[in-house]
Short mmCIF file of C-alpha atoms and ligand atoms in Angstrom, two decimals:
data_model
loop_
_atom_site.label_atom_id
_atom_site.label_comp_id
_atom_site.label_asym_id
_atom_site.label_seq_id
_atom_site.Cartn_x
_atom_site.Cartn_y
_atom_site.Cartn_z
CA UNK A 1 0.00 0.00 0.00
CA UNK A 2 1.38 3.42 -0.89
CA UNK A 3 1.71 6.17 1.72
CA UNK A 4 1.43 9.97 1.80
CA UNK A 5 3.22 11.67 4.68
CA UNK A 6 4.57 15.09 5.56
CA UNK A 7 7.32 16.35 7.82
CA UNK A 8 9.59 19.35 8.33
CA UNK A 9 12.61 17.78 6.68
CA UNK A 10 12.96 14.85 4.28
CA UNK A 11 16.41 13.30 4.50
CA UNK A 12 17.43 11.28 1.46
CA UNK A 13 19.90 8.64 2.64
CA UNK A 14 20.18 6.84 5.99
CA UNK A 15 23.97 6.59 6.04
CA UNK A 16 25.89 7.88 9.08
CA UNK A 17 25.55 11.48 7.94
CA UNK A 18 21.81 11.27 7.24
CA UNK A 19 21.29 9.72 10.69
CA UNK A 20 23.23 12.49 12.40
CA UNK A 21 21.21 15.04 10.44
CA UNK A 22 18.07 13.59 12.10
CA UNK A 23 19.63 14.31 15.50
CA UNK A 24 20.71 17.83 14.56
CA UNK A 25 17.28 18.66 13.13
CA UNK A 26 15.57 17.12 16.16
CA UNK A 27 17.59 19.28 18.54
CA UNK A 28 16.09 22.27 16.72
CA UNK A 29 12.55 20.94 16.93
CA UNK A 30 12.40 19.70 13.32
CA UNK A 31 10.76 16.36 12.54
CA UNK A 32 12.26 14.15 9.81
CA UNK A 33 11.36 11.46 7.33
CA UNK A 34 14.36 9.40 6.19
CA UNK A 35 14.38 7.43 2.97
CA UNK A 36 16.94 4.85 1.82
CA UNK A 37 17.22 2.40 -1.06
CA UNK A 38 18.69 -0.21 1.25
CA UNK A 39 16.62 -2.40 3.55
CA UNK A 40 18.70 -1.32 6.53
CA UNK A 41 20.00 2.01 7.79
CA UNK A 42 23.74 2.79 7.87
CA UNK A 43 24.76 3.42 4.23
CA UNK A 44 28.32 2.34 3.43
CA UNK A 45 29.01 1.41 7.06
CA UNK A 46 26.27 -1.25 6.98
CA UNK A 47 26.52 -2.32 3.34
CA UNK A 48 30.29 -2.36 2.83
CA UNK A 49 32.19 -2.72 6.10
CA UNK A 50 29.99 -3.40 9.16
CA UNK A 51 32.68 -5.31 11.05
CA UNK A 52 35.63 -3.03 10.27
CA UNK A 53 36.88 -0.78 13.03
CA UNK A 54 36.87 2.98 12.41
CA UNK A 55 39.53 4.97 14.24
CA UNK A 56 38.77 8.60 13.36
CA UNK A 57 35.37 9.29 14.92
CA UNK A 58 35.85 11.91 17.65
CA UNK A 59 35.52 10.39 21.11
CA UNK A 60 35.70 6.79 19.85
CA UNK A 61 39.30 5.52 19.75
CA UNK A 62 37.95 2.49 17.88
CA UNK A 63 34.40 1.67 16.86
CA UNK A 64 33.11 -1.00 14.48
CA UNK A 65 31.08 0.52 11.67
CA UNK A 66 27.91 -1.37 12.65
CA UNK A 67 28.29 -0.24 16.27
CA UNK A 68 28.65 3.38 15.16
CA UNK A 69 25.40 3.09 13.22
CA UNK A 70 23.65 1.57 16.24
CA UNK A 71 24.82 4.55 18.33
CA UNK A 72 23.66 7.06 15.72
CA UNK A 73 20.28 5.36 15.52
CA UNK A 74 19.96 5.53 19.31
CA UNK A 75 21.00 9.19 19.29
CA UNK A 76 18.32 10.01 16.69
CA UNK A 77 15.60 7.84 18.32
CA UNK A 78 14.22 10.45 20.78
CA UNK A 79 13.13 12.48 17.73
CA UNK A 80 11.12 9.54 16.33
CA UNK A 81 12.20 9.78 12.70
CA UNK A 82 10.13 7.78 10.22
CA UNK A 83 12.33 5.47 8.17
CA UNK A 84 11.18 4.55 4.67
CA UNK A 85 13.57 1.79 3.66
CA UNK A 86 14.02 -0.35 0.56
CA UNK A 87 12.92 2.47 -1.71
CA UNK A 88 14.74 5.02 -3.81
CA UNK A 89 13.67 8.65 -4.06
CA UNK A 90 13.09 8.97 -7.76
CA UNK A 91 11.66 12.45 -8.08
CA UNK A 92 12.12 15.62 -6.07
CA UNK A 93 10.09 18.64 -7.11
CA UNK A 94 9.16 22.01 -5.64
CA UNK A 95 5.58 22.59 -4.60
CA UNK A 96 3.80 25.89 -5.17
CA UNK A 97 3.70 26.70 -1.41
CA UNK A 98 7.49 26.55 -1.16
CA UNK A 99 7.81 22.97 0.10
CA UNK A 100 8.92 19.85 -1.71
CA UNK A 101 7.35 16.66 -3.00
CA UNK A 102 9.31 13.43 -3.12
CA UNK A 103 8.18 10.24 -4.82
CA UNK A 104 9.83 6.91 -4.14
CA UNK A 105 10.24 3.78 -6.23
CA UNK A 106 7.43 2.21 -4.16
CA UNK A 107 5.05 4.98 -5.14
CA UNK A 108 5.10 6.63 -1.70
CA UNK A 109 4.72 10.40 -1.67
CA UNK A 110 6.42 12.55 0.94
CA UNK A 111 5.94 16.27 1.47
CA UNK A 112 8.56 18.26 3.33
CA UNK A 113 9.31 21.90 4.06
CA UNK A 114 13.02 21.35 3.36
CA UNK A 115 15.16 18.52 2.03
CA UNK A 116 18.59 17.24 3.01
CA UNK A 117 20.27 15.04 0.41
CA UNK A 118 22.64 12.70 2.30
CA UNK A 119 22.99 10.27 -0.58
CA UNK A 120 26.68 9.27 -0.30
CA UNK A 121 27.86 7.76 -3.56
CA UNK A 122 24.23 7.39 -4.67
CA UNK A 123 21.49 4.85 -4.18
CA UNK A 124 22.77 1.38 -3.41
CA UNK A 125 21.47 -1.45 -5.54
CA UNK A 126 22.51 -4.99 -6.39
CA UNK A 127 25.08 -5.65 -9.10
CA UNK A 128 22.95 -7.32 -11.75
CA UNK A 129 24.20 -10.10 -14.02
CA UNK A 130 24.18 -9.02 -17.69
CA UNK A 131 21.43 -11.44 -18.81
CA UNK A 132 18.93 -10.81 -21.55
CA UNK A 133 15.35 -10.50 -20.29
CA UNK A 134 16.46 -10.36 -16.63
CA UNK A 135 13.97 -7.63 -15.65
CA UNK A 136 11.00 -9.91 -16.44
CA UNK A 137 12.14 -12.37 -13.76
CA UNK A 138 13.31 -9.94 -11.07
CA UNK A 139 11.20 -10.05 -7.91
CA UNK A 140 9.39 -13.18 -9.17
CA UNK A 141 12.06 -15.83 -9.54
CA UNK A 142 15.29 -13.80 -9.42
CA UNK A 143 16.09 -12.28 -6.00
CA UNK A 144 19.11 -10.33 -4.79
CA UNK A 145 18.46 -11.04 -1.14
CA UNK A 146 16.68 -13.68 0.89
CA UNK A 147 14.06 -12.30 3.23
CA UNK A 148 12.47 -15.53 4.42
CA UNK A 149 14.19 -18.87 4.06
CA UNK A 150 10.85 -20.71 4.10
CA UNK A 151 9.87 -19.06 0.79
CA UNK A 152 12.43 -21.30 -0.88
CA UNK A 153 11.21 -24.61 0.53
CA UNK A 154 11.17 -27.36 -2.10
CA UNK A 155 12.63 -25.08 -4.81
CA UNK A 156 15.43 -25.78 -7.25
CA UNK A 157 17.80 -22.97 -6.46
CA UNK A 158 20.77 -21.62 -8.40
CA UNK A 159 23.07 -19.33 -6.42
CA UNK A 160 25.58 -17.26 -8.40
CA UNK A 161 28.65 -15.66 -6.84
CA UNK A 162 31.73 -16.59 -4.88
CA UNK A 163 31.67 -14.40 -1.75
CA UNK A 164 30.31 -14.81 1.76
CA UNK A 165 26.66 -14.26 0.78
CA UNK A 166 26.75 -16.96 -1.90
CA UNK A 167 28.40 -19.50 0.40
CA UNK A 168 26.29 -18.63 3.48
CA UNK A 169 23.03 -18.92 1.59
CA UNK A 170 24.05 -22.18 -0.09
CA UNK A 171 24.62 -23.62 3.40
CA UNK A 172 21.47 -22.14 4.83
CA UNK A 173 19.10 -23.10 1.99
CA UNK A 174 20.47 -26.57 1.37
CA UNK A 175 18.20 -28.24 3.94
CA UNK A 176 14.98 -26.55 2.77
CA UNK A 177 15.55 -26.49 -1.00
CA UNK A 178 14.91 -29.34 -3.42
CA UNK A 179 18.37 -28.72 -4.92
CA UNK A 180 21.12 -26.11 -4.70
CA UNK A 181 23.52 -25.34 -7.54
CA UNK A 182 26.30 -22.81 -6.99
CA UNK A 183 27.74 -21.08 -10.06
CA UNK A 184 31.03 -19.22 -9.68
CA UNK A 185 33.33 -17.95 -12.39
CA UNK A 186 36.52 -18.86 -10.53
CA UNK A 187 37.56 -22.14 -8.94
CA UNK A 188 38.21 -20.46 -5.59
CA UNK A 189 35.67 -18.80 -3.30
CA UNK A 190 36.21 -15.67 -1.14
CA UNK A 191 34.37 -16.67 1.99
CA UNK A 192 34.95 -17.50 5.66
CA UNK A 193 37.14 -20.65 5.75
CA UNK A 194 34.86 -22.59 8.12
CA UNK A 195 31.82 -21.97 5.89
CA UNK A 196 33.81 -22.88 2.83
CA UNK A 197 34.90 -26.14 4.44
CA UNK A 198 31.25 -26.92 5.18
CA UNK A 199 30.29 -26.14 1.56
CA UNK A 200 32.91 -28.60 0.29
CA UNK A 201 31.55 -31.28 2.63
CA UNK A 202 28.04 -30.75 1.22
CA UNK A 203 29.44 -30.76 -2.32
CA UNK A 204 31.28 -34.04 -1.80
CA UNK A 205 28.07 -35.69 -0.58
CA UNK A 206 26.18 -34.29 -3.61
CA UNK A 207 23.81 -32.13 -1.50
CA UNK A 208 25.12 -28.99 -3.19
CA UNK A 209 26.47 -28.96 -6.75
CA UNK A 210 29.39 -26.62 -7.45
CA UNK A 211 29.57 -25.39 -11.05
CA UNK A 212 33.05 -23.84 -11.19
CA UNK A 213 34.52 -22.09 -13.09
CA UNK A 214 31.23 -21.21 -14.80
CA UNK A 215 29.21 -18.06 -15.25
CA UNK A 216 25.60 -17.28 -15.99
CA UNK A 217 24.77 -17.06 -19.66
CA UNK A 218 21.00 -17.13 -20.22
CA UNK A 219 17.60 -17.42 -18.59
CA UNK A 220 14.64 -19.35 -19.96
CA UNK A 221 11.10 -19.32 -18.64
CA UNK A 222 7.79 -17.55 -18.99
CA UNK A 223 5.61 -15.06 -17.12
CA UNK A 224 8.46 -14.20 -14.78
CA UNK A 225 9.07 -17.81 -13.79
CA UNK A 226 12.49 -19.25 -14.55
CA UNK A 227 12.61 -22.79 -15.90
CA UNK A 228 16.21 -23.19 -17.06
CA UNK A 229 19.45 -21.31 -16.55
CA UNK A 230 22.24 -21.51 -19.14
CA UNK A 231 25.79 -21.43 -17.75
CA UNK A 232 29.07 -21.28 -19.66
CA UNK A 233 32.53 -22.46 -18.58
CA UNK A 234 35.75 -20.56 -19.22
CA UNK A 235 36.40 -23.03 -22.10
CA UNK A 236 33.01 -22.24 -23.63
CA UNK A 237 31.11 -25.39 -22.55
CA UNK A 238 27.43 -24.64 -22.08
CA UNK A 239 25.17 -26.45 -19.63
CA UNK A 240 21.54 -25.94 -18.65
CA UNK A 241 20.40 -26.15 -15.04
CA UNK A 242 16.72 -26.78 -14.32
CA UNK A 243 15.75 -24.16 -11.77
CA UNK A 244 12.90 -22.31 -10.09
CA UNK A 245 14.94 -19.58 -8.42
CA UNK A 246 18.10 -17.63 -9.23
CA UNK A 247 19.91 -15.81 -6.43
CA UNK A 248 22.74 -13.66 -7.86
CA UNK A 249 25.05 -12.44 -5.07
CA UNK A 250 27.52 -10.14 -6.80
CA UNK A 251 27.54 -7.37 -4.19
CA UNK A 252 26.20 -3.82 -4.29
CA UNK A 253 27.03 -0.76 -6.30
CA UNK A 254 26.00 2.86 -5.90
CA UNK A 255 25.01 5.28 -8.64
CA UNK A 256 23.76 8.89 -8.39
CA UNK A 257 20.92 7.87 -10.78
CA UNK A 258 17.83 10.00 -10.13
CA UNK A 259 19.77 12.77 -8.33
CA UNK A 260 21.07 13.96 -11.69
CA UNK A 261 17.50 14.80 -12.74
CA UNK A 262 16.65 17.05 -9.78
CA UNK A 263 17.95 20.27 -11.30
CA UNK A 264 20.79 20.70 -8.78
CA UNK A 265 24.18 22.09 -9.83
CA UNK A 266 26.58 19.18 -9.98
CA UNK A 267 30.35 18.89 -10.10
CA UNK A 268 31.54 15.50 -11.40
CA UNK A 269 28.44 13.65 -10.15
CA UNK A 270 28.58 15.42 -6.74
CA UNK A 271 26.18 18.12 -5.58
CA UNK A 272 27.77 21.55 -5.39
CA UNK A 273 27.02 23.25 -2.05
CA UNK A 274 27.93 26.33 -0.12
CA UNK A 275 29.78 24.70 2.81
CA UNK A 276 28.75 27.50 5.18
CA UNK A 277 25.05 26.65 4.84
CA UNK A 278 25.13 23.25 3.07
CA UNK A 279 22.62 24.76 0.62
CA UNK A 280 22.56 23.51 -2.97
CA UNK A 281 21.78 25.61 -6.02
CA UNK A 282 18.06 25.15 -5.24
CA UNK A 283 16.87 27.14 -2.24
CA UNK A 284 15.46 24.81 0.43
CA UNK A 285 17.43 21.76 -0.71
CA UNK A 286 20.59 21.03 1.28
CA UNK A 287 23.22 18.32 0.81
CA UNK A 288 25.68 16.75 3.23
CA UNK A 289 28.21 13.91 3.41
CA UNK A 290 29.95 12.08 0.59
CA UNK A 291 27.54 13.35 -2.07
CA UNK A 292 28.68 16.97 -1.81
CA UNK A 293 31.41 18.91 -3.55
CA UNK A 294 33.18 22.10 -2.49
CA UNK A 295 36.79 23.17 -2.38
CA UNK A 296 38.88 20.98 -0.05
CA UNK A 297 35.93 18.69 0.77
CA UNK A 298 37.13 15.74 2.87
CA UNK A 299 35.10 12.58 2.28
CA UNK A 300 35.00 11.54 5.93
CA UNK A 301 32.19 10.79 8.32
CA UNK A 302 33.23 13.53 10.72
CA UNK A 303 33.15 16.18 7.98
CA UNK A 304 29.64 15.01 7.05
CA UNK A 305 28.55 15.35 10.68
CA UNK A 306 29.62 19.01 10.70
CA UNK A 307 27.82 19.63 7.39
CA UNK A 308 24.67 18.10 8.92
CA UNK A 309 24.86 20.61 11.79
CA UNK A 310 25.28 23.49 9.33
CA UNK A 311 22.32 22.28 7.25
CA UNK A 312 20.02 21.89 10.28
CA UNK A 313 20.74 25.40 11.54
CA UNK A 314 20.22 26.94 8.12
CA UNK A 315 16.94 25.05 7.72
CA UNK A 316 15.75 26.22 11.12
CA UNK A 317 16.39 29.83 10.08
CA UNK A 318 14.57 29.30 6.78
CA UNK A 319 11.52 27.71 8.40
CA UNK A 320 11.36 30.23 11.25
CA UNK A 321 12.09 33.57 9.62
CA UNK A 322 12.77 36.40 12.00
CA UNK A 323 13.12 34.03 14.94
CA UNK A 324 16.61 34.33 16.40
CA UNK A 325 18.31 31.02 17.11
CA UNK A 326 20.71 31.30 20.01
CA UNK A 327 23.31 28.60 19.96
CA UNK A 328 22.67 26.47 23.01
CA UNK A 329 24.89 23.67 24.22
CA UNK A 330 23.26 20.25 24.44
CA UNK A 331 24.56 20.14 28.02
CA UNK A 332 22.35 23.15 28.79
CA UNK A 333 19.37 22.20 26.72
CA UNK A 334 19.21 18.42 27.12
CA UNK A 335 17.18 16.50 24.54
CA UNK A 336 14.03 18.49 23.69
CA UNK A 337 10.88 16.54 22.90
CA UNK A 338 9.12 17.24 19.64
CA UNK A 339 5.44 18.24 19.55
CA UNK A 340 3.17 15.25 18.94
CA UNK A 341 1.68 15.12 15.43
CA UNK A 342 1.54 12.19 13.08
CA UNK A 343 2.27 14.20 9.95
CA UNK A 344 -0.09 12.22 7.72
CA UNK A 345 -1.78 14.26 5.04
CA UNK A 346 -4.11 11.54 3.84
P1 FAD B 401 26.59 6.77 2.65
O1 FAD B 401 27.16 6.05 3.80
O2 FAD B 401 27.10 6.41 1.29
O3 FAD B 401 25.00 6.60 2.68
C1 FAD B 401 24.21 7.15 1.67
C2 FAD B 401 22.88 6.40 1.63
O4 FAD B 401 22.00 7.11 0.75
C3 FAD B 401 23.01 5.00 1.06
O5 FAD B 401 22.50 4.07 1.99
C4 FAD B 401 22.17 5.02 -0.23
O6 FAD B 401 21.46 3.82 -0.48
C5 FAD B 401 21.21 6.18 0.05
N1 FAD B 401 20.70 6.83 -1.17
C6 FAD B 401 21.39 7.43 -2.14
N2 FAD B 401 20.57 7.94 -3.09
C7 FAD B 401 19.32 7.62 -2.68
C8 FAD B 401 18.04 7.85 -3.24
N3 FAD B 401 17.86 8.51 -4.38
N4 FAD B 401 16.97 7.35 -2.58
C9 FAD B 401 17.12 6.67 -1.41
N5 FAD B 401 18.32 6.43 -0.84
C10 FAD B 401 19.40 6.91 -1.48
N6 FAD B 401 35.15 7.25 6.63
C11 FAD B 401 35.73 7.71 7.77
O7 FAD B 401 35.46 8.84 8.18
N7 FAD B 401 36.61 6.90 8.46
C12 FAD B 401 36.92 5.63 8.07
O8 FAD B 401 37.73 4.96 8.70
C13 FAD B 401 36.29 5.13 6.89
N8 FAD B 401 36.54 3.85 6.45
C14 FAD B 401 35.92 3.40 5.32
C15 FAD B 401 36.16 2.07 4.90
C16 FAD B 401 35.54 1.59 3.76
C17 FAD B 401 35.79 0.18 3.32
C18 FAD B 401 34.67 2.44 3.01
C19 FAD B 401 34.00 1.93 1.77
C20 FAD B 401 34.43 3.74 3.42
C21 FAD B 401 35.05 4.24 4.57
N9 FAD B 401 34.83 5.53 5.02
C22 FAD B 401 35.40 5.98 6.18
C23 FAD B 401 33.95 6.46 4.26
C24 FAD B 401 32.59 6.60 4.96
O9 FAD B 401 31.96 5.34 5.05
C25 FAD B 401 31.75 7.59 4.16
O10 FAD B 401 32.39 8.84 4.19
C26 FAD B 401 30.35 7.67 4.80
O11 FAD B 401 29.67 6.46 4.73
C27 FAD B 401 29.55 8.75 4.07
O12 FAD B 401 28.31 8.81 4.70
P2 FAD B 401 27.01 9.35 3.96
O13 FAD B 401 25.92 9.25 4.97
O14 FAD B 401 27.34 10.65 3.34
O15 FAD B 401 26.77 8.35 2.74
#
């Protein structure tokens, strides 16, 4: 079901900088909606390096990326942001009254009085295999993530890829699926050694079939349902695997995509901002974090945090003209509570 909601600020991107922007806005009494293409918050920290330690966050001598995101989420929580995950903001337009209208890939409409673009390197999405007719099968019999293992009970599954996700899901689905074939273009996998050892045990007993070194070549089926998957070896041998489901696990990539159509001044795929205010070339739209460009921009989380503070203060001044904002320390002010309103417009 599609939604229509409104808030003071719509934040595009739930990476570390977008999350800190929720806190900064909240401290100034501004309520936020946060939208992200990924199913989880955290941007690059969650998608690319959750277990890696970060050493240059002020006050944290060492913090794992996932733990930093958990802290940022907790810091933003008192301001009850609404998260709209697994959807990309496709259009961003100005409304006659001076606000903005955002439409997501799920058809949800958001209205906001100001917008902060915290889009990092762009919307994350799966790396898709270059197969003819792929779109017809996506979401029906081709999936880039497994939400519920039970959905695959009794299915003939082909898993493509050679990293941790491919190996983990082969192990996890083997005892519910009718069959599991793994297709990998190299003869070595890049996965945790203990999981790999387990995969080889299953392969030697025939419970999982390893097709290596092979890659995907074609899909056959109808009405979105796969029936056969063509695979080709490095020597050019072609085989067909009977299958109900294809799970390609080739990682994620990020692309600015829709942002390029929003009428903002760009510099080499980055949004040009005034670093003093974080304002873009369109009044009322701000940008922070890795997505922005200005002279001497440092692509670091801590720089993005400071930009988020600048953006929030500028937005406050815009939305409350003539109302002086005296800088108050959080130690003096504590965590203010926001007025209760559900923000739904229909
Ligand atoms: P991101 O983290 O990229 O998040 C942006 C989010 O916006 C994404 O989730 C994306 O899906 C979403 N998005 C984009 N467009 C849309 C759209 N149209 N609709 C909906 N959602 C959208 N930095 C440090 O400071 N210290 C380090 O030690 C460090 N180590 C790193 C190690 C690695 C391996 C990597 C890859 C990066 C590292 N970085 C480090 C960089 C740091 O992760 C980035 O600077 C930081 O993630 C930028 O945060 P962000 O919120 O601006 O963007």
